[in-house]
Amino acid sequence: EAKRGGRRRHAFYTAAMGERIRERNEIEAELREAMRTGDGLDIVYQPCFEARSGALIGAEALIRWQNARRGAMLPNQFIPIAEECGLIETLNEWVLEQACLAAARWPAGTISVNLSAVQLRNATLAERVFSILKRTRLAPSRLELEITETSFLDSSEKCRRNLGWLRDVGVRIALDDFGTGYSSFKHLAGFEVDRVKIDQSFVSTIEPGRPGSPVIQAIVDLARVSGLETTAEGVESEQQRLYLTSIGCDVLQGFLLAEPVSAAQVEARFIEAQAGA
Ligand code: C2E
Ligand code: MG
Ligand code: MG
Ligand code: MG
């Protein structure tokens, strides 16, 4: 009896797994096709603001994919697949080049681009970034690369060297989703990054009845004594904005301030801000 149940369960899991694998392979094929034709792939830009003054200081490039069969797909639904099947470097370099081109048209501001761990392990990363900066004529100091803590975990020599070369020419490095990984504080103490982005999961704990967060306070304090800037991600309420500003968080990003928009819209906001100043 147990044996028969076990076999049936086994058959069930196999079918479900088979279905998942098939869908994953389909998405992979569709992504290859989208990358070949450029159809459906797009980049949006979420503005970032200085907390104290409210001034626009830059934007983060976020990839979007309008899949012909599945509709709008979010990065979390296809970036992991691109990483698994070796498409991520080409995809991310496309994002990087488009983002740098866009930012080069803005009168000011930093462009932030997300990197994958795979890219950090590639010994040619820094060189490729330099050539994109040259082609797009963007000053290195206007580029910030975001890496997650997990990419640091296997901090190979290659990864370290890449980051060193990039920082030497003025490209800035931000630690994304800070606090969600395992070895966060070690990296802050090592001064290998310029900015810490406090993950939205901490920011969202600030709510009516819980107006402060000792964790965020600790991250901001530690960043300050380490000479790093802080950005809070996912700021959705006025209460969060006020609290984060009051404890000295430098930069705010979130739907309260601005949703992701087109490159031209960011440009228009910069021009507007300059005219108003
Ligand atoms: P991330 O780098 O932490 O980006 C922030 C995510 O939070 C974005 O989601 C953004 O739309 C969302 N967000 C911003 N403000 C708010 C808010 O106030 N409330 C809420 N609920 N969400 C907010 P998105 O675009 O879905 O991106 C998810 C993740 O996918 C990114 O997290 C990043 O790790 C990755 N990603 C996005 N674009 C790229 C890319 O071009 N290359 C790579 N390798 N990864 C990317
Ligand atoms: Mg990011
Ligand atoms: Mg983030
Ligand atoms: Mg995040």
Short mmCIF file of N, CA and C in Angstrom, two decimals, residues 43 62 80 82 86 131 141 152 157 181 183 186 193 253:
data_model
loop_
_atom_site.label_atom_id
_atom_site.label_comp_id
_atom_site.label_asym_id
_atom_site.label_seq_id
_atom_site.Cartn_x
_atom_site.Cartn_y
_atom_site.Cartn_z
N ILE A 43 13.93 48.89 -21.19
CA ILE A 43 14.51 49.27 -19.90
C ILE A 43 13.73 50.47 -19.35
N LEU A 62 16.07 49.25 -14.87
CA LEU A 62 15.40 47.99 -14.55
C LEU A 62 14.87 47.38 -15.85
N PRO A 80 16.85 34.81 -13.51
CA PRO A 80 17.46 33.54 -13.06
C PRO A 80 17.64 32.55 -14.21
N ALA A 82 18.07 33.39 -17.41
CA ALA A 82 19.18 33.92 -18.22
C ALA A 82 20.53 33.60 -17.57
N GLY A 86 23.34 30.95 -19.52
CA GLY A 86 24.46 31.66 -20.15
C GLY A 86 24.08 32.86 -20.99
N SER A 131 34.95 49.83 -22.08
CA SER A 131 34.71 50.09 -23.50
C SER A 131 33.29 50.63 -23.71
N SER A 141 32.39 58.30 -13.37
CA SER A 141 31.85 58.67 -12.05
C SER A 141 30.32 58.76 -12.08
N PHE A 152 29.09 38.38 -3.64
CA PHE A 152 30.32 38.57 -2.87
C PHE A 152 30.75 37.30 -2.16
N GLU A 157 39.20 35.94 -6.41
CA GLU A 157 40.21 36.95 -6.73
C GLU A 157 39.75 37.78 -7.92
N GLY A 181 21.43 39.01 2.97
CA GLY A 181 22.42 37.94 2.78
C GLY A 181 22.99 37.47 4.10
N SER A 183 26.67 37.63 5.02
CA SER A 183 27.93 38.13 5.57
C SER A 183 28.04 39.64 5.40
N LYS A 186 30.70 42.09 7.17
CA LYS A 186 32.08 41.86 6.77
C LYS A 186 32.42 42.73 5.57
N VAL A 193 32.93 48.60 -1.19
CA VAL A 193 31.80 49.22 -1.88
C VAL A 193 31.68 50.69 -1.48
N GLN A 253 14.52 55.79 -2.69
CA GLN A 253 14.01 55.25 -3.94
C GLN A 253 12.75 54.47 -3.59
#
